[in-house]
C-alpha cells in the first residue's frame, strides 16, 4: 500500500539472502522517518527488528507490520502525537514512501 488511514496498517517485506558459503545470522531492522513533521523528531527511528538464521544460499522473506501508532512522536509538551503526512520506511537500504491520511 502507498496510503493508510488511522485505523489501517501497512506490511513491509524484504527478501534476505545468505550468499556466503556458511550458515549465518542476520539482524533485519525496520526504520521509519517522517518527511515533514510540525517539529523534527529523530531522523530515522528503529521501529522493529528480528534476527534470522540463514543456511548457505538460503533466502527468507521477512515481513513487518507498521501501524499508525508506530509513527507517533513526542511533541514539545511531552505528549504523543501522530500527524498525517508522508513517511519513509527503510530496511537494509531499501526505501519506500507511504502516506498516512
PDB file of N, CA and C in Angstrom:
ATOM      1  N   UNK A   1       0.844  -1.188   0.000  1.00  0.00           N
ATOM      2  CA  UNK A   1       0.000   0.000   0.000  1.00  0.00           C
ATOM      3  C   UNK A   1       0.877   1.233   0.000  1.00  0.00           C
ATOM      4  N   UNK A   2       0.338   2.300  -0.553  1.00  0.00           N
ATOM      5  CA  UNK A   2       1.056   3.563  -0.509  1.00  0.00           C
ATOM      6  C   UNK A   2       0.307   4.589   0.343  1.00  0.00           C
ATOM      7  N   UNK A   3      -0.897   4.232   0.788  1.00  0.00           N
ATOM      8  CA  UNK A   3      -1.683   5.110   1.659  1.00  0.00           C
ATOM      9  C   UNK A   3      -2.377   4.275   2.721  1.00  0.00           C
ATOM     10  N   UNK A   4      -2.375   4.802   3.954  1.00  0.00           N
ATOM     11  CA  UNK A   4      -3.122   4.152   5.024  1.00  0.00           C
ATOM     12  C   UNK A   4      -3.885   5.217   5.798  1.00  0.00           C
ATOM     13  N   UNK A   5      -4.935   4.790   6.490  1.00  0.00           N
ATOM     14  CA  UNK A   5      -5.695   5.692   7.346  1.00  0.00           C
ATOM     15  C   UNK A   5      -5.362   5.370   8.796  1.00  0.00           C
ATOM     16  N   UNK A   6      -5.944   6.121   9.716  1.00  0.00           N
ATOM     17  CA  UNK A   6      -5.589   5.980  11.126  1.00  0.00           C
ATOM     18  C   UNK A   6      -5.905   4.596  11.698  1.00  0.00           C
ATOM     19  N   UNK A   7      -6.864   3.875  11.137  1.00  0.00           N
ATOM     20  CA  UNK A   7      -7.209   2.550  11.642  1.00  0.00           C
ATOM     21  C   UNK A   7      -6.607   1.417  10.840  1.00  0.00           C
ATOM     22  N   UNK A   8      -5.725   1.744   9.918  1.00  0.00           N
ATOM     23  CA  UNK A   8      -5.163   0.770   8.990  1.00  0.00           C
ATOM     24  C   UNK A   8      -3.723   0.433   9.378  1.00  0.00           C
ATOM     25  N   UNK A   9      -3.104  -0.429   8.609  1.00  0.00           N
ATOM     26  CA  UNK A   9      -1.681  -0.749   8.789  1.00  0.00           C
ATOM     27  C   UNK A   9      -1.084  -1.055   7.425  1.00  0.00           C
ATOM     28  N   UNK A  10       0.220  -1.144   7.384  1.00  0.00           N
ATOM     29  CA  UNK A  10       0.911  -1.449   6.142  1.00  0.00           C
ATOM     30  C   UNK A  10       1.922  -2.569   6.420  1.00  0.00           C
ATOM     31  N   UNK A  11       2.028  -3.502   5.494  1.00  0.00           N
ATOM     32  CA  UNK A  11       3.013  -4.565   5.632  1.00  0.00           C
ATOM     33  C   UNK A  11       4.215  -4.240   4.747  1.00  0.00           C
ATOM     34  N   UNK A  12       5.392  -4.425   5.312  1.00  0.00           N
ATOM     35  CA  UNK A  12       6.635  -4.158   4.608  1.00  0.00           C
ATOM     36  C   UNK A  12       7.450  -5.445   4.618  1.00  0.00           C
ATOM     37  N   UNK A  13       7.843  -5.919   3.441  1.00  0.00           N
ATOM     38  CA  UNK A  13       8.586  -7.177   3.336  1.00  0.00           C
ATOM     39  C   UNK A  13       9.892  -6.971   2.588  1.00  0.00           C
ATOM     40  N   UNK A  14      10.866  -7.809   2.932  1.00  0.00           N
ATOM     41  CA  UNK A  14      12.155  -7.787   2.247  1.00  0.00           C
ATOM     42  C   UNK A  14      12.685  -9.216   2.193  1.00  0.00           C
ATOM     43  N   UNK A  15      13.294  -9.567   1.080  1.00  0.00           N
ATOM     44  CA  UNK A  15      13.959 -10.868   0.956  1.00  0.00           C
ATOM     45  C   UNK A  15      15.404 -10.702   1.391  1.00  0.00           C
ATOM     46  N   UNK A  16      15.867 -11.632   2.230  1.00  0.00           N
ATOM     47  CA  UNK A  16      17.247 -11.619   2.707  1.00  0.00           C
ATOM     48  C   UNK A  16      17.895 -12.919   2.263  1.00  0.00           C
ATOM     49  N   UNK A  17      19.036 -12.813   1.591  1.00  0.00           N
ATOM     50  CA  UNK A  17      19.729 -13.982   1.060  1.00  0.00           C
ATOM     51  C   UNK A  17      21.117 -14.096   1.672  1.00  0.00           C
ATOM     52  N   UNK A  18      21.467 -15.303   2.078  1.00  0.00           N
ATOM     53  CA  UNK A  18      22.828 -15.593   2.514  1.00  0.00           C
ATOM     54  C   UNK A  18      23.594 -16.055   1.284  1.00  0.00           C
ATOM     55  N   UNK A  19      24.408 -15.186   0.734  1.00  0.00           N
ATOM     56  CA  UNK A  19      25.173 -15.539  -0.466  1.00  0.00           C
ATOM     57  C   UNK A  19      26.547 -16.105  -0.115  1.00  0.00           C
ATOM     58  N   UNK A  20      26.777 -16.291   1.182  1.00  0.00           N
ATOM     59  CA  UNK A  20      28.059 -16.830   1.624  1.00  0.00           C
ATOM     60  C   UNK A  20      28.101 -18.344   1.520  1.00  0.00           C
ATOM     61  N   UNK A  21      29.218 -18.901   1.945  1.00  0.00           N
ATOM     62  CA  UNK A  21      29.382 -20.350   1.861  1.00  0.00           C
ATOM     63  C   UNK A  21      29.257 -21.034   3.228  1.00  0.00           C
ATOM     64  N   UNK A  22      28.698 -20.304   4.210  1.00  0.00           N
ATOM     65  CA  UNK A  22      28.460 -20.858   5.541  1.00  0.00           C
ATOM     66  C   UNK A  22      27.090 -20.420   6.044  1.00  0.00           C
ATOM     67  N   UNK A  23      26.592 -21.149   7.048  1.00  0.00           N
ATOM     68  CA  UNK A  23      25.367 -20.706   7.709  1.00  0.00           C
ATOM     69  C   UNK A  23      25.657 -19.391   8.416  1.00  0.00           C
ATOM     70  N   UNK A  24      24.628 -18.578   8.564  1.00  0.00           N
ATOM     71  CA  UNK A  24      24.834 -17.299   9.228  1.00  0.00           C
ATOM     72  C   UNK A  24      23.563 -16.778   9.871  1.00  0.00           C
ATOM     73  N   UNK A  25      23.700 -15.668  10.552  1.00  0.00           N
ATOM     74  CA  UNK A  25      22.583 -14.980  11.185  1.00  0.00           C
ATOM     75  C   UNK A  25      22.569 -13.551  10.659  1.00  0.00           C
ATOM     76  N   UNK A  26      21.386 -12.982  10.594  1.00  0.00           N
ATOM     77  CA  UNK A  26      21.253 -11.606  10.123  1.00  0.00           C
ATOM     78  C   UNK A  26      20.199 -10.907  10.976  1.00  0.00           C
ATOM     79  N   UNK A  27      20.493  -9.678  11.373  1.00  0.00           N
ATOM     80  CA  UNK A  27      19.512  -8.847  12.064  1.00  0.00           C
ATOM     81  C   UNK A  27      18.900  -7.934  11.009  1.00  0.00           C
ATOM     82  N   UNK A  28      17.585  -8.034  10.847  1.00  0.00           N
ATOM     83  CA  UNK A  28      16.857  -7.218   9.872  1.00  0.00           C
ATOM     84  C   UNK A  28      16.142  -6.124  10.656  1.00  0.00           C
ATOM     85  N   UNK A  29      16.403  -4.869  10.297  1.00  0.00           N
ATOM     86  CA  UNK A  29      15.862  -3.727  11.031  1.00  0.00           C
ATOM     87  C   UNK A  29      14.957  -2.882  10.148  1.00  0.00           C
ATOM     88  N   UNK A  30      13.839  -2.433  10.716  1.00  0.00           N
ATOM     89  CA  UNK A  30      12.900  -1.548  10.031  1.00  0.00           C
ATOM     90  C   UNK A  30      12.995  -0.162  10.660  1.00  0.00           C
ATOM     91  N   UNK A  31      13.269   0.831   9.825  1.00  0.00           N
ATOM     92  CA  UNK A  31      13.323   2.218  10.277  1.00  0.00           C
ATOM     93  C   UNK A  31      12.188   3.004   9.631  1.00  0.00           C
ATOM     94  N   UNK A  32      11.693   4.007  10.355  1.00  0.00           N
ATOM     95  CA  UNK A  32      10.642   4.880   9.846  1.00  0.00           C
ATOM     96  C   UNK A  32      11.091   6.320  10.054  1.00  0.00           C
ATOM     97  N   UNK A  33      10.827   7.162   9.065  1.00  0.00           N
ATOM     98  CA  UNK A  33      11.075   8.595   9.222  1.00  0.00           C
ATOM     99  C   UNK A  33       9.897   9.369   8.642  1.00  0.00           C
ATOM    100  N   UNK A  34       9.683  10.549   9.209  1.00  0.00           N
ATOM    101  CA  UNK A  34       8.596  11.442   8.802  1.00  0.00           C
ATOM    102  C   UNK A  34       9.202  12.502   7.906  1.00  0.00           C
ATOM    103  N   UNK A  35       8.670  12.636   6.690  1.00  0.00           N
ATOM    104  CA  UNK A  35       9.254  13.590   5.749  1.00  0.00           C
ATOM    105  C   UNK A  35       9.006  15.045   6.136  1.00  0.00           C
ATOM    106  N   UNK A  36       7.892  15.301   6.843  1.00  0.00           N
ATOM    107  CA  UNK A  36       7.590  16.681   7.220  1.00  0.00           C
ATOM    108  C   UNK A  36       6.707  16.663   8.466  1.00  0.00           C
ATOM    109  N   UNK A  37       7.294  16.972   9.595  1.00  0.00           N
ATOM    110  CA  UNK A  37       6.541  16.997  10.850  1.00  0.00           C
ATOM    111  C   UNK A  37       6.511  18.425  11.389  1.00  0.00           C
ATOM    112  N   UNK A  38       5.562  18.703  12.280  1.00  0.00           N
ATOM    113  CA  UNK A  38       5.454  20.042  12.850  1.00  0.00           C
ATOM    114  C   UNK A  38       6.675  20.378  13.704  1.00  0.00           C
ATOM    115  N   UNK A  39       7.246  19.363  14.341  1.00  0.00           N
ATOM    116  CA  UNK A  39       8.553  19.500  14.980  1.00  0.00           C
ATOM    117  C   UNK A  39       9.410  18.378  14.405  1.00  0.00           C
ATOM    118  N   UNK A  40      10.682  18.493  14.521  1.00  0.00           N
ATOM    119  CA  UNK A  40      11.545  17.492  13.905  1.00  0.00           C
ATOM    120  C   UNK A  40      11.857  16.390  14.915  1.00  0.00           C
ATOM    121  N   UNK A  41      11.209  15.222  14.753  1.00  0.00           N
ATOM    122  CA  UNK A  41      11.585  14.098  15.610  1.00  0.00           C
ATOM    123  C   UNK A  41      12.927  13.537  15.135  1.00  0.00           C
ATOM    124  N   UNK A  42      13.438  12.593  15.871  1.00  0.00           N
ATOM    125  CA  UNK A  42      14.711  11.974  15.470  1.00  0.00           C
ATOM    126  C   UNK A  42      14.619  11.542  14.015  1.00  0.00           C
ATOM    127  N   UNK A  43      15.703  11.683  13.258  1.00  0.00           N
ATOM    128  CA  UNK A  43      15.735  11.343  11.835  1.00  0.00           C
ATOM    129  C   UNK A  43      15.015  10.065  11.505  1.00  0.00           C
ATOM    130  N   UNK A  44      15.732   8.977  11.403  1.00  0.00           N
ATOM    131  CA  UNK A  44      15.050   7.709  11.196  1.00  0.00           C
ATOM    132  C   UNK A  44      15.039   6.979  12.533  1.00  0.00           C
ATOM    133  N   UNK A  45      13.902   6.373  12.820  1.00  0.00           N
ATOM    134  CA  UNK A  45      13.708   5.720  14.111  1.00  0.00           C
ATOM    135  C   UNK A  45      13.531   4.221  13.914  1.00  0.00           C
ATOM    136  N   UNK A  46      14.273   3.431  14.666  1.00  0.00           N
ATOM    137  CA  UNK A  46      14.128   1.983  14.625  1.00  0.00           C
ATOM    138  C   UNK A  46      12.780   1.615  15.220  1.00  0.00           C
ATOM    139  N   UNK A  47      11.943   0.915  14.451  1.00  0.00           N
ATOM    140  CA  UNK A  47      10.609   0.556  14.916  1.00  0.00           C
ATOM    141  C   UNK A  47      10.415  -0.936  15.090  1.00  0.00           C
ATOM    142  N   UNK A  48      11.214  -1.744  14.413  1.00  0.00           N
ATOM    143  CA  UNK A  48      11.078  -3.203  14.556  1.00  0.00           C
ATOM    144  C   UNK A  48      12.364  -3.858  14.079  1.00  0.00           C
ATOM    145  N   UNK A  49      12.612  -5.033  14.613  1.00  0.00           N
ATOM    146  CA  UNK A  49      13.757  -5.810  14.150  1.00  0.00           C
ATOM    147  C   UNK A  49      13.523  -7.279  14.466  1.00  0.00           C
ATOM    148  N   UNK A  50      14.246  -8.133  13.776  1.00  0.00           N
ATOM    149  CA  UNK A  50      14.211  -9.565  14.035  1.00  0.00           C
ATOM    150  C   UNK A  50      15.552 -10.153  13.623  1.00  0.00           C
ATOM    151  N   UNK A  51      15.908 -11.248  14.249  1.00  0.00           N
ATOM    152  CA  UNK A  51      17.144 -11.945  13.915  1.00  0.00           C
ATOM    153  C   UNK A  51      16.769 -13.266  13.266  1.00  0.00           C
ATOM    154  N   UNK A  52      17.366 -13.542  12.109  1.00  0.00           N
ATOM    155  CA  UNK A  52      17.043 -14.772  11.388  1.00  0.00           C
ATOM    156  C   UNK A  52      18.296 -15.601  11.160  1.00  0.00           C
ATOM    157  N   UNK A  53      18.102 -16.898  11.065  1.00  0.00           N
ATOM    158  CA  UNK A  53      19.160 -17.836  10.699  1.00  0.00           C
ATOM    159  C   UNK A  53      19.019 -18.144   9.217  1.00  0.00           C
ATOM    160  N   UNK A  54      20.133 -18.179   8.509  1.00  0.00           N
ATOM    161  CA  UNK A  54      20.125 -18.477   7.080  1.00  0.00           C
ATOM    162  C   UNK A  54      21.176 -19.537   6.775  1.00  0.00           C
ATOM    163  N   UNK A  55      20.747 -20.565   6.081  1.00  0.00           N
ATOM    164  CA  UNK A  55      21.694 -21.571   5.609  1.00  0.00           C
ATOM    165  C   UNK A  55      22.403 -21.020   4.373  1.00  0.00           C
ATOM    166  N   UNK A  56      23.450 -21.678   3.953  1.00  0.00           N
ATOM    167  CA  UNK A  56      24.186 -21.273   2.760  1.00  0.00           C
ATOM    168  C   UNK A  56      23.232 -21.156   1.574  1.00  0.00           C
ATOM    169  N   UNK A  57      23.260 -20.026   0.880  1.00  0.00           N
ATOM    170  CA  UNK A  57      22.432 -19.737  -0.305  1.00  0.00           C
ATOM    171  C   UNK A  57      20.931 -19.732  -0.035  1.00  0.00           C
ATOM    172  N   UNK A  58      20.523 -19.639   1.206  1.00  0.00           N
ATOM    173  CA  UNK A  58      19.095 -19.615   1.548  1.00  0.00           C
ATOM    174  C   UNK A  58      18.573 -18.183   1.497  1.00  0.00           C
ATOM    175  N   UNK A  59      17.325 -18.039   1.069  1.00  0.00           N
ATOM    176  CA  UNK A  59      16.631 -16.755   1.064  1.00  0.00           C
ATOM    177  C   UNK A  59      15.388 -16.876   1.932  1.00  0.00           C
ATOM    178  N   UNK A  60      15.171 -15.881   2.787  1.00  0.00           N
ATOM    179  CA  UNK A  60      13.963 -15.817   3.608  1.00  0.00           C
ATOM    180  C   UNK A  60      13.320 -14.455   3.411  1.00  0.00           C
ATOM    181  N   UNK A  61      11.996 -14.441   3.454  1.00  0.00           N
ATOM    182  CA  UNK A  61      11.249 -13.197   3.397  1.00  0.00           C
ATOM    183  C   UNK A  61      10.887 -12.787   4.816  1.00  0.00           C
ATOM    184  N   UNK A  62      11.227 -11.561   5.162  1.00  0.00           N
ATOM    185  CA  UNK A  62      10.910 -11.012   6.476  1.00  0.00           C
ATOM    186  C   UNK A  62       9.836  -9.949   6.276  1.00  0.00           C
ATOM    187  N   UNK A  63       8.769 -10.015   7.075  1.00  0.00           N
ATOM    188  CA  UNK A  63       7.667  -9.069   6.950  1.00  0.00           C
ATOM    189  C   UNK A  63       7.418  -8.384   8.290  1.00  0.00           C
ATOM    190  N   UNK A  64       7.281  -7.077   8.240  1.00  0.00           N
ATOM    191  CA  UNK A  64       6.930  -6.275   9.411  1.00  0.00           C
ATOM    192  C   UNK A  64       5.593  -5.591   9.131  1.00  0.00           C
ATOM    193  N   UNK A  65       4.822  -5.334  10.174  1.00  0.00           N
ATOM    194  CA  UNK A  65       3.582  -4.575  10.055  1.00  0.00           C
ATOM    195  C   UNK A  65       3.765  -3.240  10.756  1.00  0.00           C
ATOM    196  N   UNK A  66       3.465  -2.159  10.043  1.00  0.00           N
ATOM    197  CA  UNK A  66       3.579  -0.804  10.585  1.00  0.00           C
ATOM    198  C   UNK A  66       2.173  -0.264  10.816  1.00  0.00           C
ATOM    199  N   UNK A  67       1.921   0.164  12.054  1.00  0.00           N
ATOM    200  CA  UNK A  67       0.631   0.750  12.441  1.00  0.00           C
ATOM    201  C   UNK A  67       0.815   2.258  12.629  1.00  0.00           C
ATOM    202  N   UNK A  68      -0.246   3.042  12.521  1.00  0.00           N
ATOM    203  CA  UNK A  68      -0.123   4.482  12.757  1.00  0.00           C
ATOM    204  C   UNK A  68       0.527   4.810  14.107  1.00  0.00           C
ATOM    205  N   UNK A  69       0.304   3.995  15.124  1.00  0.00           N
ATOM    206  CA  UNK A  69       0.931   4.244  16.431  1.00  0.00           C
ATOM    207  C   UNK A  69       2.452   4.178  16.344  1.00  0.00           C
ATOM    208  N   UNK A  70       2.984   3.443  15.367  1.00  0.00           N
ATOM    209  CA  UNK A  70       4.427   3.365  15.177  1.00  0.00           C
ATOM    210  C   UNK A  70       4.999   4.666  14.607  1.00  0.00           C
ATOM    211  N   UNK A  71       4.145   5.550  14.137  1.00  0.00           N
ATOM    212  CA  UNK A  71       4.573   6.793  13.502  1.00  0.00           C
ATOM    213  C   UNK A  71       4.516   7.986  14.450  1.00  0.00           C
ATOM    214  N   UNK A  72       4.085   7.762  15.664  1.00  0.00           N
ATOM    215  CA  UNK A  72       3.922   8.875  16.596  1.00  0.00           C
ATOM    216  C   UNK A  72       5.258   9.302  17.185  1.00  0.00           C
ATOM    217  N   UNK A  73       5.262  10.516  17.692  1.00  0.00           N
ATOM    218  CA  UNK A  73       6.449  11.072  18.329  1.00  0.00           C
ATOM    219  C   UNK A  73       6.013  11.955  19.487  1.00  0.00           C
ATOM    220  N   UNK A  74       6.946  12.305  20.325  1.00  0.00           N
ATOM    221  CA  UNK A  74       6.660  13.153  21.478  1.00  0.00           C
ATOM    222  C   UNK A  74       6.805  14.615  21.063  1.00  0.00           C
ATOM    223  N   UNK A  75       5.751  15.411  21.294  1.00  0.00           N
ATOM    224  CA  UNK A  75       5.818  16.824  20.914  1.00  0.00           C
ATOM    225  C   UNK A  75       6.554  17.628  21.993  1.00  0.00           C
ATOM    226  N   UNK A  76       6.616  18.938  21.834  1.00  0.00           N
ATOM    227  CA  UNK A  76       7.373  19.789  22.756  1.00  0.00           C
ATOM    228  C   UNK A  76       6.805  19.799  24.171  1.00  0.00           C
ATOM    229  N   UNK A  77       5.543  19.374  24.332  1.00  0.00           N
ATOM    230  CA  UNK A  77       4.929  19.296  25.662  1.00  0.00           C
ATOM    231  C   UNK A  77       5.033  17.892  26.253  1.00  0.00           C
ATOM    232  N   UNK A  78       5.680  16.982  25.537  1.00  0.00           N
ATOM    233  CA  UNK A  78       5.835  15.620  26.034  1.00  0.00           C
ATOM    234  C   UNK A  78       4.645  14.715  25.750  1.00  0.00           C
ATOM    235  N   UNK A  79       3.727  15.165  24.895  1.00  0.00           N
ATOM    236  CA  UNK A  79       2.556  14.363  24.535  1.00  0.00           C
ATOM    237  C   UNK A  79       2.829  13.588  23.257  1.00  0.00           C
ATOM    238  N   UNK A  80       2.291  12.360  23.194  1.00  0.00           N
ATOM    239  CA  UNK A  80       2.444  11.562  21.979  1.00  0.00           C
ATOM    240  C   UNK A  80       1.542  12.120  20.901  1.00  0.00           C
ATOM    241  N   UNK A  81       2.071  12.214  19.695  1.00  0.00           N
ATOM    242  CA  UNK A  81       1.346  12.836  18.588  1.00  0.00           C
ATOM    243  C   UNK A  81       1.601  12.053  17.307  1.00  0.00           C
ATOM    244  N   UNK A  82       0.541  11.829  16.538  1.00  0.00           N
ATOM    245  CA  UNK A  82       0.663  11.226  15.208  1.00  0.00           C
ATOM    246  C   UNK A  82       0.109  12.228  14.214  1.00  0.00           C
ATOM    247  N   UNK A  83       0.914  12.592  13.233  1.00  0.00           N
ATOM    248  CA  UNK A  83       0.479  13.552  12.226  1.00  0.00           C
ATOM    249  C   UNK A  83       0.312  12.878  10.880  1.00  0.00           C
ATOM    250  N   UNK A  84      -0.668  13.353  10.130  1.00  0.00           N
ATOM    251  CA  UNK A  84      -0.840  12.875   8.761  1.00  0.00           C
ATOM    252  C   UNK A  84       0.326  13.388   7.935  1.00  0.00           C
ATOM    253  N   UNK A  85       0.644  12.652   6.879  1.00  0.00           N
ATOM    254  CA  UNK A  85       1.723  13.101   6.018  1.00  0.00           C
ATOM    255  C   UNK A  85       2.419  11.952   5.321  1.00  0.00           C
ATOM    256  N   UNK A  86       3.585  12.243   4.781  1.00  0.00           N
ATOM    257  CA  UNK A  86       4.366  11.264   4.035  1.00  0.00           C
ATOM    258  C   UNK A  86       5.474  10.712   4.923  1.00  0.00           C
ATOM    259  N   UNK A  87       5.594   9.388   4.914  1.00  0.00           N
ATOM    260  CA  UNK A  87       6.581   8.698   5.730  1.00  0.00           C
ATOM    261  C   UNK A  87       7.456   7.828   4.831  1.00  0.00           C
ATOM    262  N   UNK A  88       8.609   7.503   5.348  1.00  0.00           N
ATOM    263  CA  UNK A  88       9.559   6.668   4.628  1.00  0.00           C
ATOM    264  C   UNK A  88       9.883   5.469   5.508  1.00  0.00           C
ATOM    265  N   UNK A  89       9.753   4.256   4.944  1.00  0.00           N
ATOM    266  CA  UNK A  89      10.195   3.046   5.636  1.00  0.00           C
ATOM    267  C   UNK A  89      11.469   2.574   4.957  1.00  0.00           C
ATOM    268  N   UNK A  90      12.380   2.034   5.771  1.00  0.00           N
ATOM    269  CA  UNK A  90      13.662   1.597   5.238  1.00  0.00           C
ATOM    270  C   UNK A  90      14.081   0.288   5.890  1.00  0.00           C
ATOM    271  N   UNK A  91      14.458  -0.670   5.057  1.00  0.00           N
ATOM    272  CA  UNK A  91      15.022  -1.942   5.513  1.00  0.00           C
ATOM    273  C   UNK A  91      16.237  -2.224   4.634  1.00  0.00           C
ATOM    274  N   UNK A  92      17.398  -2.398   5.266  1.00  0.00           N
ATOM    275  CA  UNK A  92      18.620  -2.780   4.548  1.00  0.00           C
ATOM    276  C   UNK A  92      18.907  -1.859   3.364  1.00  0.00           C
ATOM    277  N   UNK A  93      18.658  -0.560   3.530  1.00  0.00           N
ATOM    278  CA  UNK A  93      18.952   0.400   2.472  1.00  0.00           C
ATOM    279  C   UNK A  93      17.858   0.558   1.430  1.00  0.00           C
ATOM    280  N   UNK A  94      16.858  -0.314   1.454  1.00  0.00           N
ATOM    281  CA  UNK A  94      15.713  -0.202   0.532  1.00  0.00           C
ATOM    282  C   UNK A  94      14.687   0.728   1.167  1.00  0.00           C
ATOM    283  N   UNK A  95      14.243   1.738   0.418  1.00  0.00           N
ATOM    284  CA  UNK A  95      13.323   2.741   0.956  1.00  0.00           C
ATOM    285  C   UNK A  95      12.054   2.805   0.125  1.00  0.00           C
ATOM    286  N   UNK A  96      10.933   3.011   0.814  1.00  0.00           N
ATOM    287  CA  UNK A  96       9.639   3.208   0.162  1.00  0.00           C
ATOM    288  C   UNK A  96       8.845   4.254   0.932  1.00  0.00           C
ATOM    289  N   UNK A  97       8.098   5.073   0.193  1.00  0.00           N
ATOM    290  CA  UNK A  97       7.259   6.099   0.794  1.00  0.00           C
ATOM    291  C   UNK A  97       5.818   5.606   0.912  1.00  0.00           C
ATOM    292  N   UNK A  98       5.121   6.117   1.928  1.00  0.00           N
ATOM    293  CA  UNK A  98       3.690   5.913   2.038  1.00  0.00           C
ATOM    294  C   UNK A  98       3.085   7.101   2.771  1.00  0.00           C
ATOM    295  N   UNK A  99       1.783   7.265   2.637  1.00  0.00           N
ATOM    296  CA  UNK A  99       1.094   8.393   3.254  1.00  0.00           C
ATOM    297  C   UNK A  99       0.122   7.923   4.309  1.00  0.00           C
ATOM    298  N   UNK A 100       0.048   8.684   5.393  1.00  0.00           N
ATOM    299  CA  UNK A 100      -0.960   8.479   6.439  1.00  0.00           C
ATOM    300  C   UNK A 100      -1.995   9.562   6.258  1.00  0.00           C
ATOM    301  N   UNK A 101      -3.226   9.165   5.981  1.00  0.00           N
ATOM    302  CA  UNK A 101      -4.323  10.137   5.769  1.00  0.00           C
ATOM    303  C   UNK A 101      -5.056  10.416   7.053  1.00  0.00           C
TER     304      UNK A 101
END
